[in-house]
Coordinates of C-alpha atoms and ligand atoms in Angstrom, one line a residue:
M72 CA 122.2 62.6 126.0
L73 CA 123.4 60.3 128.9
T74 CA 120.6 60.7 130.6
E75 CA 117.1 62.0 130.2
F76 CA 115.7 64.3 133.0
F77 CA 112.3 65.2 131.0
P78 CA 111.6 61.6 129.8
G79 CA 108.4 61.7 127.8
I80 CA 108.4 64.9 126.5
D81 CA 109.1 65.9 123.0
P82 CA 110.3 68.8 121.7
I83 CA 107.1 71.4 121.7
R84 CA 106.0 72.5 118.6
Y85 CA 103.6 75.2 117.0
E86 CA 100.4 73.8 116.2
G87 CA 98.1 76.7 116.7
P88 CA 95.1 77.6 118.2
G89 CA 93.2 74.7 117.2
S90 CA 95.2 72.2 119.0
D91 CA 94.2 70.6 122.1
N92 CA 97.6 69.6 122.5
H93 CA 98.8 71.0 126.3
L94 CA 102.5 70.6 125.2
S95 CA 102.5 72.7 121.9
F96 CA 102.3 76.4 121.1
K97 CA 99.3 77.6 119.9
Y98 CA 100.7 81.6 119.0
Y99 CA 104.3 81.4 118.9
D100 CA 105.5 80.6 115.3
E101 CA 109.1 81.4 115.8
D102 CA 109.8 81.8 112.5
Y103 CA 106.4 83.7 112.0
I104 CA 106.8 87.4 110.7
V105 CA 105.4 90.2 112.6
A106 CA 106.8 93.8 112.8
G107 CA 109.6 93.0 110.3
K108 CA 110.7 90.6 112.5
T109 CA 110.1 86.6 113.5
M110 CA 108.7 86.1 116.5
K111 CA 112.3 84.4 117.4
E112 CA 113.8 87.7 117.1
H113 CA 111.2 89.8 118.7
F114 CA 111.8 87.9 122.3
R115 CA 115.1 86.1 122.6
F116 CA 113.3 84.2 125.0
A117 CA 115.8 83.1 127.8
M118 CA 115.5 80.4 130.6
A119 CA 115.8 81.3 134.0
Y120 CA 118.0 79.2 135.6
W121 CA 117.5 79.6 139.6
H122 CA 113.7 79.7 139.1
S123 CA 113.6 76.5 137.0
L124 CA 116.3 74.5 137.9
C125 CA 117.5 75.0 141.3
N126 CA 114.0 76.1 142.5
V127 CA 112.5 73.0 144.6
G128 CA 108.9 74.9 145.8
D129 CA 109.9 75.6 148.9
D130 CA 108.7 78.4 151.0
P131 CA 109.5 79.9 154.5
F132 CA 106.1 77.7 155.9
G133 CA 107.7 74.6 155.0
K134 CA 110.1 72.2 152.7
G135 CA 110.3 72.0 149.0
T136 CA 107.6 70.0 147.4
R137 CA 109.7 69.3 143.6
K138 CA 112.8 66.5 143.9
F139 CA 114.8 67.0 141.1
P140 CA 116.4 64.3 139.5
W141 CA 119.9 66.3 139.3
D142 CA 120.1 66.8 143.1
V143 CA 122.5 64.5 144.1
P144 CA 122.3 65.0 147.8
G145 CA 125.9 65.4 149.4
D146 CA 128.0 66.0 146.1
P147 CA 127.4 69.8 144.5
M148 CA 129.6 69.4 141.7
R149 CA 128.0 66.4 140.1
S150 CA 124.4 68.1 140.9
A151 CA 125.9 71.6 139.3
E152 CA 127.0 68.9 136.0
D153 CA 123.8 67.2 135.9
R154 CA 121.6 70.0 136.5
L155 CA 123.5 71.7 133.3
E156 CA 122.7 68.6 131.2
A157 CA 119.0 68.9 131.8
A158 CA 119.0 73.1 131.6
F159 CA 120.0 71.9 128.0
E160 CA 117.7 69.2 127.5
F161 CA 115.0 71.9 128.8
M162 CA 116.1 74.6 126.5
M163 CA 116.7 72.6 123.5
K164 CA 112.7 70.8 124.2
M165 CA 111.2 73.8 124.6
G166 CA 112.8 75.1 121.2
I167 CA 114.4 78.9 123.8
P168 CA 117.3 80.3 122.5
F169 CA 118.8 81.7 125.3
Y170 CA 119.6 81.3 129.5
C171 CA 120.4 83.4 132.8
F172 CA 122.4 82.2 135.6
H173 CA 123.8 83.7 138.2
D174 CA 127.2 82.3 139.3
R175 CA 125.6 79.5 142.4
D176 CA 123.1 78.3 139.9
L177 CA 126.1 77.2 137.8
A178 CA 128.3 75.9 140.3
P179 CA 128.7 76.1 144.0
E180 CA 130.2 78.2 146.4
G181 CA 134.0 76.8 147.3
A182 CA 135.7 77.3 150.8
S183 CA 137.6 80.6 149.6
V184 CA 137.2 82.7 147.0
R185 CA 140.0 80.4 144.8
E186 CA 137.9 77.7 145.1
S187 CA 134.8 79.0 144.0
E188 CA 136.3 80.6 140.8
D189 CA 137.7 77.4 139.9
N190 CA 134.4 75.6 140.4
L191 CA 132.8 78.2 138.5
K192 CA 135.1 78.0 135.5
Y193 CA 134.6 74.2 135.5
M194 CA 131.6 74.6 135.0
V195 CA 131.7 77.2 132.8
E196 CA 134.2 75.0 129.7
R197 CA 130.8 72.7 130.3
A198 CA 128.9 75.2 129.1
A199 CA 130.8 76.3 127.0
R200 CA 130.5 73.0 125.1
R201 CA 127.2 72.4 125.1
E202 CA 126.1 76.0 123.9
E203 CA 128.3 74.9 121.1
E204 CA 126.7 72.1 120.3
T205 CA 123.5 73.3 120.5
G206 CA 123.3 77.0 119.6
I207 CA 121.9 78.3 123.1
K208 CA 123.2 81.3 124.5
L209 CA 123.7 83.2 127.3
L210 CA 121.3 86.3 127.3
W211 CA 123.2 87.2 130.7
G212 CA 125.5 86.2 133.8
T213 CA 125.0 87.4 137.4
A214 CA 127.2 87.6 140.1
N215 CA 124.4 85.7 143.7
L216 CA 125.3 88.8 145.7
F217 CA 122.5 88.2 148.4
S218 CA 122.1 84.6 149.5
H219 CA 125.7 84.7 151.4
P220 CA 125.3 85.6 155.0
R221 CA 128.3 87.9 154.3
Y222 CA 125.8 89.8 152.7
M223 CA 123.8 90.3 155.2
N224 CA 124.4 94.4 154.9
G225 CA 124.5 94.3 151.4
A226 CA 127.3 93.7 148.8
A227 CA 128.7 96.9 146.8
T228 CA 127.0 98.9 149.8
N229 CA 128.3 97.0 152.5
P230 CA 129.2 99.0 155.9
D231 CA 132.1 96.4 156.4
F232 CA 135.3 96.8 153.1
S233 CA 136.1 93.6 153.3
V234 CA 132.7 92.3 152.2
V235 CA 132.8 94.6 149.5
C236 CA 136.3 93.2 148.5
H237 CA 134.3 89.9 148.5
A238 CA 131.9 91.7 146.1
G239 CA 134.7 92.5 144.0
A240 CA 136.5 89.4 143.3
Q241 CA 132.5 87.6 142.9
V242 CA 131.6 90.0 140.2
K243 CA 135.3 89.9 138.5
A244 CA 134.3 85.9 138.2
A245 CA 130.9 86.7 136.8
I246 CA 132.3 88.8 134.8
D247 CA 134.9 86.2 133.3
A248 CA 132.3 83.4 133.2
T249 CA 130.0 86.0 130.8
I250 CA 132.6 86.9 128.5
A251 CA 133.3 83.0 128.0
L252 CA 129.8 82.1 127.3
G253 CA 129.8 84.9 125.0
G254 CA 127.0 86.5 127.1
S255 CA 124.9 89.7 125.3
N256 CA 124.5 91.5 129.1
Y257 CA 125.8 91.5 132.5
V258 CA 123.1 92.1 135.2
F259 CA 123.5 93.7 138.6
W260 CA 120.0 93.6 141.0
G261 CA 120.5 95.0 144.0
G262 CA 118.5 92.8 146.6
R263 CA 120.4 93.7 149.5
E264 CA 121.6 96.9 148.5
G265 CA 119.5 98.9 150.3
Y266 CA 118.9 99.3 154.1
S267 CA 115.9 98.8 156.9
F268 CA 117.7 101.5 159.5
L269 CA 118.4 105.1 158.6
L270 CA 120.0 106.0 162.0
N271 CA 122.0 103.3 161.7
T272 CA 122.8 103.8 157.5
N273 CA 124.9 106.5 155.8
M274 CA 123.2 106.5 152.7
K275 CA 125.3 108.8 150.6
K276 CA 128.2 106.8 151.1
E277 CA 126.7 103.6 150.6
L278 CA 125.8 105.0 147.1
D279 CA 129.1 106.7 146.3
H280 CA 130.2 103.1 147.0
M281 CA 127.6 101.3 144.6
G282 CA 128.7 103.8 142.0
R283 CA 132.3 103.1 142.7
F284 CA 132.0 99.2 142.4
L285 CA 129.9 99.6 139.6
Q286 CA 132.6 102.1 137.7
M287 CA 134.9 99.5 138.6
A288 CA 132.6 96.4 137.8
R289 CA 132.4 98.0 133.7
D290 CA 136.3 99.3 133.4
Y291 CA 137.0 95.7 134.3
G292 CA 134.2 94.3 132.0
R293 CA 135.4 96.4 128.8
Q294 CA 139.1 95.7 129.5
A295 CA 139.0 92.1 129.2
G296 CA 136.5 92.5 126.3
F297 CA 133.0 92.1 127.0
T298 CA 131.1 94.4 124.5
G299 CA 127.6 93.7 125.8
T300 CA 125.4 96.2 127.8
F301 CA 125.2 96.2 131.6
L302 CA 122.5 96.3 133.1
I303 CA 120.5 97.4 136.1
E304 CA 117.4 95.5 137.5
P305 CA 115.4 97.7 139.7
K306 CA 113.2 96.7 142.8
P307 CA 111.9 99.2 145.6
M308 CA 111.9 96.5 148.2
E309 CA 112.7 93.0 149.0
P310 CA 114.4 91.6 150.5
T311 CA 115.4 94.3 151.7
L312 CA 112.9 97.4 153.0
H313 CA 114.3 100.2 151.0
Q314 CA 116.1 99.2 148.2
Y315 CA 118.3 101.6 146.5
D316 CA 117.7 100.6 143.3
F317 CA 113.9 101.5 143.6
D318 CA 112.4 101.9 140.3
A319 CA 113.7 102.4 136.3
A320 CA 113.5 106.4 137.3
A321 CA 115.6 106.0 140.4
V322 CA 118.4 103.9 138.7
I323 CA 118.5 106.1 135.9
G324 CA 119.4 109.3 137.9
F325 CA 121.5 107.2 139.5
L326 CA 123.6 106.2 136.4
H327 CA 123.6 110.1 135.2
K328 CA 125.1 110.7 138.4
Y329 CA 127.9 107.9 138.7
G330 CA 128.6 108.5 135.1
L331 CA 127.1 105.0 133.9
E332 CA 124.8 106.0 131.5
K333 CA 127.0 104.6 128.1
D334 CA 127.7 101.5 129.1
F335 CA 124.9 100.5 131.1
K336 CA 120.7 100.1 130.6
L337 CA 117.9 99.0 132.8
N338 CA 116.7 95.0 133.1
I339 CA 113.0 95.3 133.5
E340 CA 110.9 92.5 135.7
A341 CA 107.4 93.4 135.5
N342 CA 106.7 91.8 139.0
H343 CA 109.1 94.0 140.4
A344 CA 107.5 97.5 138.5
T345 CA 103.9 96.9 140.4
L346 CA 105.8 96.0 143.7
A347 CA 107.0 99.9 143.4
N348 CA 103.2 100.8 142.6
H349 CA 104.1 100.8 138.6
S350 CA 102.9 99.0 136.1
F351 CA 104.8 97.3 134.1
A352 CA 104.3 99.0 131.1
H353 CA 105.1 102.7 132.8
E354 CA 108.8 101.4 133.8
L355 CA 109.2 100.3 130.5
R356 CA 108.5 103.6 129.2
T357 CA 110.4 104.6 131.5
A358 CA 113.5 103.1 130.5
A359 CA 112.4 103.4 126.7
D360 CA 112.3 107.3 127.0
A361 CA 115.8 107.1 128.4
G362 CA 116.9 105.5 126.1
L363 CA 117.6 102.8 128.3
L364 CA 115.5 99.8 128.0
G365 CA 117.7 97.1 127.9
S366 CA 116.0 93.4 128.4
I367 CA 113.0 92.0 130.0
D368 CA 112.0 89.8 133.1
A369 CA 109.4 88.9 132.1
N370 CA 106.6 87.6 134.9
H371 CA 103.3 88.4 136.6
G372 CA 102.7 89.5 140.3
E373 CA 99.8 88.9 142.8
T374 CA 98.7 92.3 143.2
L375 CA 96.8 91.6 145.9
N376 CA 99.6 90.6 148.0
G377 CA 102.3 92.5 147.4
W378 CA 105.0 90.3 147.5
D379 CA 107.9 88.8 144.9
T380 CA 105.9 86.4 143.4
D381 CA 107.3 85.4 140.3
N382 CA 104.3 84.1 138.5
F383 CA 104.8 83.2 135.1
P384 CA 102.9 85.8 133.1
T385 CA 100.3 85.0 131.4
N386 CA 97.8 88.5 131.8
L387 CA 97.3 89.4 128.6
Y388 CA 96.1 92.4 129.1
E389 CA 99.5 93.2 130.6
A390 CA 101.3 91.4 127.7
I391 CA 99.7 93.6 125.5
E392 CA 100.1 96.9 127.4
A393 CA 104.4 96.2 127.3
M394 CA 104.5 95.1 123.5
I395 CA 102.8 98.6 122.5
V396 CA 105.5 100.1 124.4
L397 CA 107.9 98.1 123.1
L398 CA 107.6 98.0 119.3
E399 CA 107.4 101.4 119.6
A400 CA 110.5 101.5 121.3
G401 CA 111.8 99.2 118.4
G402 CA 112.6 96.1 120.5
L403 CA 115.0 94.9 123.0
G404 CA 118.3 94.9 120.9
N405 CA 120.4 92.5 122.4
G406 CA 118.6 91.8 125.7
G407 CA 115.6 89.4 125.3
F408 CA 112.9 88.4 127.5
N409 CA 114.5 86.1 130.6
F410 CA 111.2 84.1 132.3
D411 CA 112.2 85.2 135.7
A412 CA 108.8 83.0 136.8
K413 CA 108.4 79.7 139.2
V414 CA 106.0 77.6 138.5
R415 CA 103.4 77.8 141.8
R416 CA 104.8 75.2 145.2
S417 CA 101.5 73.3 144.0
S418 CA 102.3 72.8 140.2
T419 CA 104.7 69.5 141.1
D420 CA 104.8 67.7 137.8
L421 CA 107.4 67.3 135.2
E422 CA 105.2 68.9 132.6
D423 CA 104.1 71.6 134.2
L424 CA 107.4 73.4 133.8
F425 CA 106.9 73.1 129.9
I426 CA 103.6 74.2 130.5
A427 CA 104.3 76.9 132.5
H428 CA 107.0 78.1 129.6
I429 CA 104.6 77.3 126.8
A430 CA 101.5 79.9 128.6
G431 CA 104.1 82.5 129.2
M432 CA 106.3 82.3 125.5
D433 CA 102.3 82.2 124.0
T434 CA 100.9 85.3 125.9
F435 CA 103.3 87.1 124.5
A436 CA 103.5 86.0 121.2
R437 CA 99.6 86.7 121.3
A438 CA 100.1 90.1 122.8
L439 CA 102.3 90.8 120.0
L440 CA 100.2 89.6 117.3
I441 CA 97.2 91.9 118.6
A442 CA 100.0 94.8 120.1
D443 CA 100.8 95.7 116.2
K444 CA 97.4 95.2 114.8
L445 CA 95.9 97.7 117.2
I446 CA 99.1 100.0 116.2
T447 CA 99.0 99.5 112.8
K448 CA 95.6 99.2 111.2
D449 CA 93.0 100.6 115.0
R450 CA 95.8 103.6 114.7
I451 CA 95.5 102.9 118.4
T452 CA 98.8 105.6 120.1
D453 CA 97.0 108.0 117.4
F454 CA 94.7 108.7 120.1
R455 CA 98.0 110.0 122.1
D456 CA 99.4 111.8 119.7
N457 CA 96.8 113.6 118.8
R458 CA 96.1 115.1 122.1
Y459 CA 99.2 116.9 121.7
L460 CA 98.5 118.6 118.3
S461 CA 98.7 122.3 119.9
F462 CA 102.1 121.6 120.0
H463 CA 102.6 121.2 116.2
E464 CA 101.3 125.2 115.8
P465 CA 103.7 128.0 115.6
A466 CA 103.5 128.9 119.5
G467 CA 103.6 124.9 121.0
Q468 CA 106.6 124.7 118.9
D469 CA 108.1 127.7 119.9
F470 CA 107.4 126.8 123.5
E471 CA 109.3 123.2 123.0
A472 CA 112.3 124.5 121.5
G473 CA 112.7 127.6 124.4
K474 CA 111.7 130.3 123.0
L475 CA 109.1 131.8 124.8
T476 CA 109.0 133.4 128.1
L477 CA 106.6 133.2 131.0
E478 CA 105.2 136.7 129.8
N479 CA 104.9 135.4 126.4
L480 CA 102.5 132.5 127.9
K481 CA 100.7 134.9 129.6
D482 CA 99.9 136.7 125.9
L483 CA 99.1 133.8 124.4
A484 CA 96.5 133.2 127.4
I485 CA 94.8 135.9 126.9
E486 CA 94.8 136.2 122.9
K487 CA 94.0 131.9 123.1
G488 CA 91.0 132.6 125.2
E489 CA 89.4 129.7 127.6
P490 CA 90.4 126.3 125.5
E491 CA 88.1 124.1 124.6
L492 CA 87.8 120.7 126.6
Q493 CA 89.7 117.6 125.1
S494 CA 88.4 114.2 125.4
G495 CA 91.0 111.8 126.5
K496 CA 89.4 109.2 125.3
Q497 CA 90.2 106.6 127.9
E498 CA 87.0 104.1 127.5
L499 CA 87.0 103.8 123.7
I500 CA 90.8 102.9 123.5
E501 CA 89.9 100.6 126.5
S502 CA 87.1 98.9 124.3
I503 CA 89.4 98.2 121.1
I504 CA 91.5 96.6 123.0
N505 CA 89.4 94.7 123.9
N506 CA 87.7 94.1 120.3
A507 CA 91.3 93.0 119.2
I508 CA 91.3 90.3 122.2
Ligands
XLS57 C1 114.8 88.9 142.6 C2 115.6 88.5 141.1 C3 116.5 88.7 140.6 C4 117.0 88.8 139.6 C5 119.0 88.6 139.4 O1 114.0 88.9 142.4 O2 114.8 89.1 139.8 O3 116.0 87.2 140.8 O4 116.5 88.8 138.4 O5 119.6 88.5 140.3
CA58 CA1 114.8 89.5 138.1
CA59 CA1 111.2 88.7 140.9

């Protein structure tokens, strides 16, 4: 290693809950087996390039609070090269096996489509070498179709066809990069795919364009040899007032309408779930029930202000609910847990980035242990399943099989008489969870 970007920080090890070393794992023990898989296999944790290496802590009210040694003023390519070294040093020290990037995180945009492509190719070659040396892999790649001014009215849904063409050029290059780096998934997050004013927007046309664009991306990717999963990441708003990929339910409907459901799944972000007035677990369950749960952006939103604050996930209760859904769904397959999270603007120490990732990994590791116990020992899911026992009886089964008519229901209602009330046992379930923590 030429330069050490995180000096004084040794590789982070598992030391157990008793340790008072804040630079150690208390619960995440990568080789520990829970529910038939190691923790490493359950989570497939990933570092988000943009938040960890590009975000200096600026906000609409002030400039950044962090100065990164890999940012070389006036030399974006040199910065990109150093940033890549810092990224791999960080992941190696953290024991994080995957990463995710936008094309523009990895390499700067050039003055033309060609130059942008060349910049990206150059950085992809270097990243491929670092992957080979370290064994770290790409969980997903994506194209940043929201920062450049040309995308102010959307990318694939832009009313100007020439912008759609630029989006196409960028997605083609980002898919090529993802393939070259052996990426398991390719993500579409439509931050500006939506509208702010209905009276100047042809919503039907824009949605049709988005469907067509994603079909083209899929066809290109498959023909170029991409065997991974395409993912759509729902979010209801921010930056756009009305985003088309509002929530899991909206995206599932969209995928089916445009014939994309065989190649696409969903990337569920916790903060986007709460922005849509859902819980993280609700969105995971909705995707899993549709057979379309692909991957997770692990973070936490401040519900008090209703923004996309992308906090590191340290809410154990929220993580336990998520892990129950995930264990029942059988895991994420080739997806993973990407920390789409940033340290707070006032967390300015070099070690804060490590502590934040440790906190996130430990939160989910602990949640996994608790969720597994809740399912296998406390049999917490029996409370749910038992509420539906009447559908195991012959008439209930006939109803589910579509063998009954509305008239049959009336006759059965008369035969059965007034139903006995059944408790939902919410407080009991909640206290069982608290007792397991
Ligand atoms: C922004 C999104 C974005 C996607 C990738 O809110 O979370 O970071 O994950 O483009
Ligand atoms: Ca995200
Ligand atoms: Ca977010």
